[in-house]
Tab-separated table of C-alpha atoms in Angstrom:
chain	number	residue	atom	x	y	z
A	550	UNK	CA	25.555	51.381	23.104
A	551	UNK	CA	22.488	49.806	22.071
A	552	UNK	CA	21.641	48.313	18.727
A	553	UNK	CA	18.402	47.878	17.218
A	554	UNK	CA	17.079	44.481	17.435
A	555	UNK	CA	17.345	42.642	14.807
A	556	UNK	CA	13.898	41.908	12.346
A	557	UNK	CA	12.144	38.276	13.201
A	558	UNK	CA	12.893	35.704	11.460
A	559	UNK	CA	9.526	35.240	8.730
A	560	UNK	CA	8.289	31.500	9.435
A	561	UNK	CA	5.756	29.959	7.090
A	562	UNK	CA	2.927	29.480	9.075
A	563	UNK	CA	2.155	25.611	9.653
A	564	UNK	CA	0.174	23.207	7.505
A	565	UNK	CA	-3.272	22.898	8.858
A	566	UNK	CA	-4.183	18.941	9.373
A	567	UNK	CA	-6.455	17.633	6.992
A	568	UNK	CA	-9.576	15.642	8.115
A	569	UNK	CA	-11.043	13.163	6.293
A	570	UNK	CA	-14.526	11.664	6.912
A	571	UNK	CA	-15.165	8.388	5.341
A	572	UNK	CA	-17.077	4.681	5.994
A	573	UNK	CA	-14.021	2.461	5.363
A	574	UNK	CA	-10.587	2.438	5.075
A	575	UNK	CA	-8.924	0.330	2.775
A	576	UNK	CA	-4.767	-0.103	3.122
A	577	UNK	CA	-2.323	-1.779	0.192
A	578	UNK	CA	0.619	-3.996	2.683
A	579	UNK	CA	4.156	-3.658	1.011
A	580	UNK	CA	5.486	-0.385	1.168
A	581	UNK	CA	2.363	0.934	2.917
A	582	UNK	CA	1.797	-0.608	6.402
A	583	UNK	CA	4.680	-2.884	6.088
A	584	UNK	CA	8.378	-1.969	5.212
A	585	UNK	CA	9.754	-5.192	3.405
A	586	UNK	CA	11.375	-3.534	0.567
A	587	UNK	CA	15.249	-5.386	1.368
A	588	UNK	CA	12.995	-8.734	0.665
A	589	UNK	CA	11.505	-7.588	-2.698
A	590	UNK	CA	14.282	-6.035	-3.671
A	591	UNK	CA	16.829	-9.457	-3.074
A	592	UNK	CA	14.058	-11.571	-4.796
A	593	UNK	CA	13.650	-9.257	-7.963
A	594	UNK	CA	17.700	-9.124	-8.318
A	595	UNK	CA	18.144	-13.117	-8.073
A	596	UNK	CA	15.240	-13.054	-10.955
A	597	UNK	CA	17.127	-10.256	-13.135
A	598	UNK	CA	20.699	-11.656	-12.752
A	599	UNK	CA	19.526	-15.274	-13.678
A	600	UNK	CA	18.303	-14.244	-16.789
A	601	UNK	CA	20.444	-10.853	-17.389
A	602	UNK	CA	17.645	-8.364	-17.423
A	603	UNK	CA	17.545	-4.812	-15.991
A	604	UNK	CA	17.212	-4.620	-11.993
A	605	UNK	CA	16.698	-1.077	-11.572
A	606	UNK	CA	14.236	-1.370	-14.930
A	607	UNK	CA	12.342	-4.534	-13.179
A	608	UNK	CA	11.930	-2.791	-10.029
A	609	UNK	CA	10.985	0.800	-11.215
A	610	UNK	CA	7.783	-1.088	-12.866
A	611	UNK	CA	7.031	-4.305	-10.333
A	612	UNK	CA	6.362	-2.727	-7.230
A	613	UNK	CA	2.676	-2.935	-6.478
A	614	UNK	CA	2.093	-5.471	-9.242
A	615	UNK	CA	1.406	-9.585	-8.814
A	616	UNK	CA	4.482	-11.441	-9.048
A	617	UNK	CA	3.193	-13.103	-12.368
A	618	UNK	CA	2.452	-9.859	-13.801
A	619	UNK	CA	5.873	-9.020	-13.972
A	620	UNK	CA	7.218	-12.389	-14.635
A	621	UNK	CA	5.177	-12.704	-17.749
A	622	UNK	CA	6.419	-8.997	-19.000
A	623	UNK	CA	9.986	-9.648	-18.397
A	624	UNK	CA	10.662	-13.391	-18.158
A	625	UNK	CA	12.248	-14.537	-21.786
A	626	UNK	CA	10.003	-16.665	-24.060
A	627	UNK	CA	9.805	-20.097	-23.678
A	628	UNK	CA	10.355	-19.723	-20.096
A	629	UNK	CA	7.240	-21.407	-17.589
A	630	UNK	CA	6.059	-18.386	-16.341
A	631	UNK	CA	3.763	-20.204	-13.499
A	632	UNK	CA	6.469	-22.516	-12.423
A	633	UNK	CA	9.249	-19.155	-12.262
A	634	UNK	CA	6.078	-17.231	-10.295
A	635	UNK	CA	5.604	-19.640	-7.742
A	636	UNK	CA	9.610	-20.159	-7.388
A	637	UNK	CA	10.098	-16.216	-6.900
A	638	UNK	CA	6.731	-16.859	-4.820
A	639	UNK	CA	8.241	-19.447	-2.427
A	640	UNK	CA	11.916	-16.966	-1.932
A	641	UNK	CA	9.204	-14.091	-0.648
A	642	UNK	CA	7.860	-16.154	2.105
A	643	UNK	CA	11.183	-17.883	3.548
A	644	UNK	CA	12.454	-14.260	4.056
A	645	UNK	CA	11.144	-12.188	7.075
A	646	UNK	CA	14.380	-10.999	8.064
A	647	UNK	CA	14.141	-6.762	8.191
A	648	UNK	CA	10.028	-6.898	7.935
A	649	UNK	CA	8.829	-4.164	9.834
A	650	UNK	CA	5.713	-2.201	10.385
A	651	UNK	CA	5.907	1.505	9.084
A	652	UNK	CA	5.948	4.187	12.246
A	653	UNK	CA	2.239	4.261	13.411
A	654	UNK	CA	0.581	1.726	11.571
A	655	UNK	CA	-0.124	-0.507	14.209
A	656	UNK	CA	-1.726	2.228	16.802
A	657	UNK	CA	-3.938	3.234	13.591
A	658	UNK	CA	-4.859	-0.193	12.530
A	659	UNK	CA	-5.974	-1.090	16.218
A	660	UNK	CA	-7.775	2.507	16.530
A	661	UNK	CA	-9.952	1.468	13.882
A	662	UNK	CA	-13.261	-0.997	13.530
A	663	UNK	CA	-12.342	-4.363	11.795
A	664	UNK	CA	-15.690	-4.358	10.063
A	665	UNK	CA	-14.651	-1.023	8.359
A	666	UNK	CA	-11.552	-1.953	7.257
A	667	UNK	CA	-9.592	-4.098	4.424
A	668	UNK	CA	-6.455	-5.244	3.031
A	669	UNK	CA	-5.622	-4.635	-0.751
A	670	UNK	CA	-2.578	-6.695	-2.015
A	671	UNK	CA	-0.947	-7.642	-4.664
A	672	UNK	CA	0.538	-10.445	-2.561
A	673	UNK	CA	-1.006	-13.984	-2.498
A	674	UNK	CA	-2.902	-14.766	1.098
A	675	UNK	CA	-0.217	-16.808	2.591
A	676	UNK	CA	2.614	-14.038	1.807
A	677	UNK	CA	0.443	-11.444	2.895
A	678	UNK	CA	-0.252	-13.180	6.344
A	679	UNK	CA	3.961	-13.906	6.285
A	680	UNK	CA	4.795	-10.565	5.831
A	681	UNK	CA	1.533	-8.913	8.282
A	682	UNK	CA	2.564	-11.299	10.841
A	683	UNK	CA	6.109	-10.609	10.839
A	684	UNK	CA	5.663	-6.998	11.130
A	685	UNK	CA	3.525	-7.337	13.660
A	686	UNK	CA	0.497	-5.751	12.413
A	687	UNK	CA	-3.266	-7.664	12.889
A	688	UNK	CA	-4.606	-9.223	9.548
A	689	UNK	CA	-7.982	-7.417	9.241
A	690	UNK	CA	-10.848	-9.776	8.417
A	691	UNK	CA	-11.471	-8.539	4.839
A	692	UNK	CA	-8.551	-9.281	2.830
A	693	UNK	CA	-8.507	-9.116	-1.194
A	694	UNK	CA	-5.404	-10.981	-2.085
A	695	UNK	CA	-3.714	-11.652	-5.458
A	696	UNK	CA	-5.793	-15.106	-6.194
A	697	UNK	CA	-9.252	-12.853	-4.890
A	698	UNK	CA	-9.326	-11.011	-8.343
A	699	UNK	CA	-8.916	-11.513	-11.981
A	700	UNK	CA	-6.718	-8.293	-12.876
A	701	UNK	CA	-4.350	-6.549	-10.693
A	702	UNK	CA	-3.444	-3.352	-9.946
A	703	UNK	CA	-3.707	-0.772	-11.788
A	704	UNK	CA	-6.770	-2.276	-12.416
A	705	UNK	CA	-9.285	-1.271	-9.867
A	706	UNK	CA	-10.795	-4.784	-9.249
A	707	UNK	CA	-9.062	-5.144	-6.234
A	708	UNK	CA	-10.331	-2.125	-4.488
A	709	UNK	CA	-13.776	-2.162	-5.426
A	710	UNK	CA	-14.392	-5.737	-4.434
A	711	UNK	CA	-13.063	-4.960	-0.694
A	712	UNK	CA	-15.355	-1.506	-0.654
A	713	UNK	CA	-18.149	-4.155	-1.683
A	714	UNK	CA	-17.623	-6.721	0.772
A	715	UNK	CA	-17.111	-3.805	3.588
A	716	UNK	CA	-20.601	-2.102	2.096
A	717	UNK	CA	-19.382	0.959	1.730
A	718	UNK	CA	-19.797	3.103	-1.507
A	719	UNK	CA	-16.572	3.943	-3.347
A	720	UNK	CA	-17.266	7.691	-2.594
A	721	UNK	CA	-17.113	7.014	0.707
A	722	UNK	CA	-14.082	5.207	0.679
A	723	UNK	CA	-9.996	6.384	1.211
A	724	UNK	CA	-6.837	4.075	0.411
A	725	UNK	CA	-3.387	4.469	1.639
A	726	UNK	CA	-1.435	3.246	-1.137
A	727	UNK	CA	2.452	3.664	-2.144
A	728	UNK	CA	3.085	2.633	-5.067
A	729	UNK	CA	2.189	3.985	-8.297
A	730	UNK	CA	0.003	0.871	-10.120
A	731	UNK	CA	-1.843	1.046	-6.823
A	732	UNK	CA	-2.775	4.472	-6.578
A	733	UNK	CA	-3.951	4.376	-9.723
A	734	UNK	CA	-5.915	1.390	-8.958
A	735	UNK	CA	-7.637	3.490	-6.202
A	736	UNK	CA	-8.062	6.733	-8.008
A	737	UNK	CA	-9.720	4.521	-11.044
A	738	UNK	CA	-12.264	2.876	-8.014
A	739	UNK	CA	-13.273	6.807	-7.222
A	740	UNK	CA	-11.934	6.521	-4.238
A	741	UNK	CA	-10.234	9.018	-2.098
A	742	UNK	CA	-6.587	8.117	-1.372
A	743	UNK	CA	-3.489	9.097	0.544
A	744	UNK	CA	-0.091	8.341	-1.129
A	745	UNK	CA	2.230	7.098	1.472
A	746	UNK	CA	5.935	8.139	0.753
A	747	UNK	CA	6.993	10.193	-2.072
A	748	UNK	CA	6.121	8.134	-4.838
A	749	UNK	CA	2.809	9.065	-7.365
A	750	UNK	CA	4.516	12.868	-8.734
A	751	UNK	CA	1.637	15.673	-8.290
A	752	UNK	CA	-1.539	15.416	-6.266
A	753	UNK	CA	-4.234	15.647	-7.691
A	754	UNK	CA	-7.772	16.826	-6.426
A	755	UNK	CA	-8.835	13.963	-3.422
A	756	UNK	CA	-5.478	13.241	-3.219
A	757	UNK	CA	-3.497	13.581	0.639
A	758	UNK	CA	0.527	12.963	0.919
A	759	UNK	CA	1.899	11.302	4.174
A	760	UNK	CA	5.426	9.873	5.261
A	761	UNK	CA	4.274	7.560	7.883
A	762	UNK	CA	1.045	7.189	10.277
A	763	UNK	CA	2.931	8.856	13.074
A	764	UNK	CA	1.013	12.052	12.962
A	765	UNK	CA	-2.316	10.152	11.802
A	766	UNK	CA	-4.887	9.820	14.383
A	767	UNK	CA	-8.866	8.682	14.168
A	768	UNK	CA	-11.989	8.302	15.819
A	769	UNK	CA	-14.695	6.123	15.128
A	770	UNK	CA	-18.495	6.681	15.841
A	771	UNK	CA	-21.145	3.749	15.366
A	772	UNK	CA	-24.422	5.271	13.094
A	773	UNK	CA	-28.075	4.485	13.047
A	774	UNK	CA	-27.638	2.184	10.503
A	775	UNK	CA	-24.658	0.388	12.122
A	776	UNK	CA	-21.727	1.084	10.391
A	777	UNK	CA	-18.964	3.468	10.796
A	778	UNK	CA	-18.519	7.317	10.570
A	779	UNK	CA	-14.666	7.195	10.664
A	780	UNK	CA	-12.722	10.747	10.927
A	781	UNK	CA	-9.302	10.692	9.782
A	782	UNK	CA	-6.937	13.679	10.582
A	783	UNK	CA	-3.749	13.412	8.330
């Protein structure tokens, strides 16, 4: 005896990619090309037990942020906020143990032109070469580092100084950021950006979600005017 077959199963049809079309291409390092949270996470508990603060509390609000940002909001007064910086400083850069690069970011970093590109960090230079070296990953030649600006993220300083040095009009500009005080950095430079990982709640309008660059891919065409046209599908 036959029996009718049984309905298909409804599947949601599939995201279509999105494609982004931009100049330059501007990246923040921990969290978003480079995995090195076991580091930051060790250093920030050593600071919080010495001086019997909140971890979780400390961590929620320092990722993203200079070191001395967060030393000087949590650090008790009277203590020597520049000499407890460049301590906490000094712990980040003997540690490389469990640095990694996140899935993808070295195929996209090497599919793209240097001259287009730039690294955004809260990080001082020689932690961000530590930790870029360490993952693996090729230092672009634009780099805007914590001692390149006078406020840090969330302030957009950062962001529009690298679009500057690269030429290229914040318009025509996207970030890959992860962490919340960056992202807003970005979205307060005008600047397109795609949050990587889940942190940063809603999207909002020129806003793009990814896990990883696994599924990121680009091409880059030379103009008339001899920059970049770079096409980003997400």
């Amino acid at each position: 005896m036959s029996h009718p077959a049984e309905p298909a199963a409804h599947t949601e049809p599939a995201a279509r990619p999105s494609v982004l079309t931009v100049r330059a291409v501007l990246f923040d390092m921990d969290g978003t090309l480079v995995d090195s949270t076991a580091i930051v996470e060790q250093v920030w508990l050593e600071f919080a037990e010495r001086y019997g603060l909140d971890f979780d509390e400390i961590l929620r609000t320092s990722h993203g942020v200079q070191a001395g940002d967060t030393v000087r909001r949590y650090a008790p007064a009277g203590a020597d906020f520049e000499a407890l910086t460049a301590e906490l400083g000094e712990m980040e850069r003997s540690r490389t143990d469990g640095v990694i690069a996140l899935p993808g970011a070295e195929a996209l970093l090497a599919g793209l032109p240097d001259e287009a590109i730039a690294l955004v960090t809260s990080a001082d230079r020689i932690l961000a070469d530590i930790r870029m070296h360490a993952a693996g990953l090729t230092m672009p030649s634009t780099a805007v580092t914590a001692e390149s600006v006078t406020r840090g993220k969330p302030h957009p300083e950062g962001y529009l100084k690298a679009a500057a040095l690269l030429g290229a009009d914040p318009a025509d500009v996207v970030v890959f950021e992860d962490a919340p005080a960056g992202i807003a950095a970005a979205r307060a430079a005008g600047m397109r950006t795609v949050v990587v990982g889940d942190a940063g709640g809603a999207l909002e309008p020129g806003m793009w979600r990814i896990q990883d660059y696994s599924a990121v891919t680009v091409t880059a065409v030379k103009d008339d005017d001899g920059g970049h046209l770079l096409t980003l599908t997400l």
